[in-house]
Coordinates of C-alpha atoms in Angstrom, one line a residue:
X1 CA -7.8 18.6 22.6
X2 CA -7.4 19.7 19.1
X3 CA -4.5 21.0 19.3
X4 CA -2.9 18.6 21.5
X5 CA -3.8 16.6 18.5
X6 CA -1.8 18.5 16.3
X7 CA 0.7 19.0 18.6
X8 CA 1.4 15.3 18.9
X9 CA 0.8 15.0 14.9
X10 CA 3.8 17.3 14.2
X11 CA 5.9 15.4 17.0
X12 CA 5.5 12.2 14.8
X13 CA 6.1 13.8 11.7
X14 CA 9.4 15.0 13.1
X15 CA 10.6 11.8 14.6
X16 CA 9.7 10.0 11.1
X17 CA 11.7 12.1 9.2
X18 CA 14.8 12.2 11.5
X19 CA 14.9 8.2 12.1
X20 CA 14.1 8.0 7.8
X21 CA 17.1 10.7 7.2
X22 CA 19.0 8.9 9.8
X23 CA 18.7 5.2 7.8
X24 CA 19.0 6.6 4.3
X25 CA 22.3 8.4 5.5
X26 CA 23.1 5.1 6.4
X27 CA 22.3 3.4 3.1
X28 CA 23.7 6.5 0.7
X29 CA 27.5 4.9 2.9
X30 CA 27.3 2.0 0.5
X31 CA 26.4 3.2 -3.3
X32 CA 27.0 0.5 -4.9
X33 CA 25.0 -1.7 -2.5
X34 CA 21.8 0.3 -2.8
X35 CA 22.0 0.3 -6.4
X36 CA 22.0 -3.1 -7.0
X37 CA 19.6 -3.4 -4.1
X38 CA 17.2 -1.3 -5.7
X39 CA 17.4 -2.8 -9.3
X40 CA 17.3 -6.3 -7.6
X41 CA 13.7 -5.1 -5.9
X42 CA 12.7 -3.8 -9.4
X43 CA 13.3 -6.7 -10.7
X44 CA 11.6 -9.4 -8.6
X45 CA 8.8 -6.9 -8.5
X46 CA 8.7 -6.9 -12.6
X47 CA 8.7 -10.6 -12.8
X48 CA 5.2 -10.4 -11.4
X49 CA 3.8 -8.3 -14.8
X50 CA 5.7 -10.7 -16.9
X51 CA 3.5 -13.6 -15.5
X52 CA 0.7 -11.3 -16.5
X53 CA 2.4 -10.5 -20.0
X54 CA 3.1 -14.7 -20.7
X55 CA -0.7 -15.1 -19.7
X56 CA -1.5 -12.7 -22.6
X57 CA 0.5 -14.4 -24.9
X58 CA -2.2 -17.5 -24.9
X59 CA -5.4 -15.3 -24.6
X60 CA -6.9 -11.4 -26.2
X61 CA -8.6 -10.8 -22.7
X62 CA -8.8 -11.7 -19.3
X63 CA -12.1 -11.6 -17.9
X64 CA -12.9 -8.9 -20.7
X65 CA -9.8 -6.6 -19.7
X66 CA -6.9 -6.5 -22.8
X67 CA -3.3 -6.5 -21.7
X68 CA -3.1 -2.1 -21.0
X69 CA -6.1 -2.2 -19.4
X70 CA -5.1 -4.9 -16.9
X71 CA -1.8 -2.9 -17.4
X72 CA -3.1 0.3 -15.9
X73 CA -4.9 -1.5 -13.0
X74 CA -1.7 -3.7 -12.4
X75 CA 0.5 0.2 -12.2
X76 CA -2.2 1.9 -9.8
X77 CA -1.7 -1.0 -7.4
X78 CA 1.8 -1.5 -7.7
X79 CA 2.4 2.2 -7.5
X80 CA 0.0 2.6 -4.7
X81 CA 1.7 -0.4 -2.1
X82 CA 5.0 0.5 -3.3
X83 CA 4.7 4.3 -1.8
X84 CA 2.7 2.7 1.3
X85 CA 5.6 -0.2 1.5
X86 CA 8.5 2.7 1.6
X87 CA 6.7 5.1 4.1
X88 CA 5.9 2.4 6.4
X89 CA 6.8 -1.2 5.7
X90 CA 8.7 -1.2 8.3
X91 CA 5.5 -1.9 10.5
X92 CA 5.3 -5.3 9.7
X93 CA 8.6 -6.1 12.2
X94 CA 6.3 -5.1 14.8
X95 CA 5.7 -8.9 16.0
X96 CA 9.6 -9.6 16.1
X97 CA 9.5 -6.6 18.4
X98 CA 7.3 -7.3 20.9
X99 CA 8.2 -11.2 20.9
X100 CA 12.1 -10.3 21.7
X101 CA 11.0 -7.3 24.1
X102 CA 13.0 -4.4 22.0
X103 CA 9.6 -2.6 21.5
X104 CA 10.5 -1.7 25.6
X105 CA 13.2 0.4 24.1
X106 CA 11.1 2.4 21.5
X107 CA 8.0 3.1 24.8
X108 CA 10.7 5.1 26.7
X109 CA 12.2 7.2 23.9
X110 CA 10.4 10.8 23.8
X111 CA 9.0 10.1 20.2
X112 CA 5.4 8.4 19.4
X113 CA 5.6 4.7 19.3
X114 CA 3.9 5.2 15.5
X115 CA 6.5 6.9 14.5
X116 CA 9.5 5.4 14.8
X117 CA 8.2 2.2 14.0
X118 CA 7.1 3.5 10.7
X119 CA 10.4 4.9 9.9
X120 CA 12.5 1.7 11.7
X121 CA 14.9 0.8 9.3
X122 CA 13.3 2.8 5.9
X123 CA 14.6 1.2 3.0
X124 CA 15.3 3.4 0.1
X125 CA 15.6 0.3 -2.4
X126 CA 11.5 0.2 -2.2
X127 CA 12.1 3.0 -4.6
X128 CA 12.6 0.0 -6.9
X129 CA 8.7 -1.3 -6.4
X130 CA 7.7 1.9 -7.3
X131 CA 9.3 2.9 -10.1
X132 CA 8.3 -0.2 -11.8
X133 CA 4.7 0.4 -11.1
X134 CA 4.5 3.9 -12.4
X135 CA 7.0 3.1 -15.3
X136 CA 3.7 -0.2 -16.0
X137 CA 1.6 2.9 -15.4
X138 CA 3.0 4.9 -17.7
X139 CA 3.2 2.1 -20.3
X140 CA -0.3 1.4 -20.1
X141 CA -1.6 5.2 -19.9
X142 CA -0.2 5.3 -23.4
X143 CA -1.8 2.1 -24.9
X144 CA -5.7 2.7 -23.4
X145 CA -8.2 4.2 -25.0
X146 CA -9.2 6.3 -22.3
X147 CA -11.6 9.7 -23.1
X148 CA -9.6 12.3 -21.0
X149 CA -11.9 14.7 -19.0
X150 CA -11.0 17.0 -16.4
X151 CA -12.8 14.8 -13.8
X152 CA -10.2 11.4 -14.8
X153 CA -7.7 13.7 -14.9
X154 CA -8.0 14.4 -11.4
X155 CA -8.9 11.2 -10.8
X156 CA -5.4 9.7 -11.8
X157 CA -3.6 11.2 -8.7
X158 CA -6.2 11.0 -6.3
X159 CA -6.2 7.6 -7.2
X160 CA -2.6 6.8 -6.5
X161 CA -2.6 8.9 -3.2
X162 CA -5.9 7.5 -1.7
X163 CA -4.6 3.6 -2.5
X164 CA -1.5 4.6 -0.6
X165 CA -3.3 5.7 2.3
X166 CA -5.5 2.4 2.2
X167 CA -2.2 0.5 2.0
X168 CA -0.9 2.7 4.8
X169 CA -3.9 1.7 7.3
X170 CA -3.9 -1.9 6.4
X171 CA 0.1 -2.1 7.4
X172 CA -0.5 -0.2 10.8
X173 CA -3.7 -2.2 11.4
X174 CA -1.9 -5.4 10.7
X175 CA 0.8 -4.4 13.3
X176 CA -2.0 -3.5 16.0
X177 CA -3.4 -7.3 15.4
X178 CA 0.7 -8.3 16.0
X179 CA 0.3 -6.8 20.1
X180 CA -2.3 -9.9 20.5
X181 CA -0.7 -12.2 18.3
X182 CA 2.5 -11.8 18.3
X183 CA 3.4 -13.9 15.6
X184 CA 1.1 -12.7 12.7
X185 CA 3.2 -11.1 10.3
X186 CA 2.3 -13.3 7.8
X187 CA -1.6 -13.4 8.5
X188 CA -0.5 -9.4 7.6
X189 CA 1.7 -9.9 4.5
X190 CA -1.8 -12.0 3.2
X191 CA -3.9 -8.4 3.2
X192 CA -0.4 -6.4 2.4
X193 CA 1.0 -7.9 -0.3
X194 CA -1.9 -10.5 -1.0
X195 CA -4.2 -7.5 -1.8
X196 CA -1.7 -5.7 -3.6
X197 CA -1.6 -9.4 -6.2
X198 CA -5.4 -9.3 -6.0
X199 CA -5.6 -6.0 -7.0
X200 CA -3.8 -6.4 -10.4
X201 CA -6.0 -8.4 -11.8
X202 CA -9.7 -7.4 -13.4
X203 CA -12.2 -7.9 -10.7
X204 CA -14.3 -10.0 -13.1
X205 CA -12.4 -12.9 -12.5
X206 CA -13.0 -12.9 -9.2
X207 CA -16.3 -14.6 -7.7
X208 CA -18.8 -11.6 -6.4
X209 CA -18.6 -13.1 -2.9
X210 CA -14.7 -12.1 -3.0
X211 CA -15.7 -8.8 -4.8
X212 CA -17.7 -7.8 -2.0
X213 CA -15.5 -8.8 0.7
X214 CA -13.1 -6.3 -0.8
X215 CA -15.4 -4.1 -1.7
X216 CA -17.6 -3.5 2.0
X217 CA -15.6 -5.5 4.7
X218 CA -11.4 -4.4 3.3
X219 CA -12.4 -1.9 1.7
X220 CA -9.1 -2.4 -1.0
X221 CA -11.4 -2.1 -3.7
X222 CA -11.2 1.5 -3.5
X223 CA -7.6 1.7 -4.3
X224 CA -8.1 1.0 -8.0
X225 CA -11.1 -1.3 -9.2
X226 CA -13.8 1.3 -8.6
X227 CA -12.1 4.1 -9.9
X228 CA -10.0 2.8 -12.9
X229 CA -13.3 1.1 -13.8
X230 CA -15.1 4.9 -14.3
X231 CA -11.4 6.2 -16.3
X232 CA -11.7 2.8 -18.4
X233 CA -15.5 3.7 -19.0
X234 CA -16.2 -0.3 -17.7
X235 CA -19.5 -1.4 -16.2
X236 CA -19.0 -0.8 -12.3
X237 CA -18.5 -4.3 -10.0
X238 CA -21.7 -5.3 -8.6
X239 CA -23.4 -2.5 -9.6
X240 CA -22.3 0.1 -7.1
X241 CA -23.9 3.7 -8.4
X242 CA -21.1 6.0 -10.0
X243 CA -20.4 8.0 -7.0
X244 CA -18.4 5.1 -5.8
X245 CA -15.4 6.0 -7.6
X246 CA -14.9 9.1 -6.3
X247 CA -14.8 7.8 -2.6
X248 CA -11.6 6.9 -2.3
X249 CA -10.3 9.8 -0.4
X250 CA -13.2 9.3 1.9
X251 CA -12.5 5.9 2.3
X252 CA -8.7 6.2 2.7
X253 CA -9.6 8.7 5.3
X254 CA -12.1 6.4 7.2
X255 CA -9.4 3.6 7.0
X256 CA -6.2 5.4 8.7
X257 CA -8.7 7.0 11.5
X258 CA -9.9 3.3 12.4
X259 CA -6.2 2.1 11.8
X260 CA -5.2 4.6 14.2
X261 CA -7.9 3.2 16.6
X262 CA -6.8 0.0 16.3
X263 CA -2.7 1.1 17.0
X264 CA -3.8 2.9 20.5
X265 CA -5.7 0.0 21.7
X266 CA -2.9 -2.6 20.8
X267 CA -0.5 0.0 22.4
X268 CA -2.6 0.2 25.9
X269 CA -3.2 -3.5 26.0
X270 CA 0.8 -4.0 25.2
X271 CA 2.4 -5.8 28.2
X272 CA 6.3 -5.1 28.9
X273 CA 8.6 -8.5 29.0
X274 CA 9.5 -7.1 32.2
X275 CA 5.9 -6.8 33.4

């Protein structure tokens, strides 16, 4: 079973990066296009720390955080999304698919379903999101007062490569939700992108009800609060023990195996528009 498990593991692998070669060969036709592509989604993604850089221009602190501080947990999210976004944004088409009955065509192809829906259509000019999250990271990295160990060293890309994997279960979880509702992209774009906002923002504004939803139900607070909050030296929300922030691994782990549970049930309870 094991290694028909790993078997099938390397078959998706493959398929992703053909169809992903495939669509960037596509997009490297038309320079000029994914240039100004690219800057125009690392633009409209930069408008979103200006809004955080005017609200810093009235107060010192929000919720007790100065500007790098909410700087560095506004560049681990941003990073984080943006890496889940370009591996597998593409997910979040899955509802168009099933509605107009093209998700027929991807069943009958010798490649897993996963797969080539991740990799449907990869768009290269999400390289814009991310380089304007690690550029805020980098910004902010050098304006904290941050006691460098060896642990928050390690910490840092741990970090960056756990809250990517969160992002990456939340996208394919959404999408198994999309084989029920069909229409639900935007119920998905709320825990997507709508925890990606959330995320940028000290978790002391937020009401503790909120905190803990995050925290123990959608589990996003492990993509940066708890963490950053042990690199920042910051008292830990709700008063989770220190441990905490080095479980995001664990819990990025946790998250794509129920993820994947969630995509094979959608899959088997998938009816064909011919059916």
């Amino acid at each position: 079973m094991a290694e028909g498990r790993a078997r099938s593991l390397a078959e998706g692998v493959r398929a992703y990066r053909l169809i992903a070669a495939m669509w960037v060969r596509s997009t490297m036709a038309y320079r000029a296009s994914f240039a100004m592509t690219t800057l125009g989604n690392f633009a409209a993604t930069f408008l979103d720390f200006v809004a955080i850089m005017l609200m810093f221009s009235r107060v010192d602190a929000l919720g007790g955080y100065p500007l790098p501080e909410v700087a560095f947990l506004y560049g681990l999210s941003a990073t984080s999304f943006g890496l889940a976004d370009l591996l597998i944004g593409s997910m979040e088409r899955l509802g168009r698919r099933v509605r107009d009955g093209t998700l027929d065509t991807l069943l009958v192809r010798p490649a897993p379903v996963l797969a080539q829906m991740a990799a449907d259509r990869f768009a290269l000019r999400r390289l814009g999101r991310v380089t304007q999250g690690a550029l805020v990271l980098g910004w902010s990295l050098t304006r904290v007062d941050i006691d460098w160990t060896a642990d928050r060293l390690l910490l840092m890309p741990v970090m960056v490569a756990s809250g990517c994997g969160i992002f990456c279960a939340v996208f394919v979880a959404g999408a198994a939700f999309q084989f029920v509702a069909q229409d639900a992209s935007e119920v998905q774009n709320a825990f997507t992108y709508g925890g990606t906002t959330l995320l940028q923002y000290p978790p002391t504004v937020f009401a503790k009800e909120l905190v803990r939803g995050v925290t123990f139900v959608l589990p996003l607070a492990f993509v940066n609060w708890l963490p950053a909050t042990y690199v920042l030296g910051r008292p830990y929300p709700l008063g989770l023990p220190r441990w905490t922030a080095f479980a995001s691994p664990l819990v990025a782990v946790a998250c794509c195996a129920l993820a994947g549970l969630a995509w094979r049930a959608g899959l088997r309870s998938y009816r064909s528009t011919g059916s």
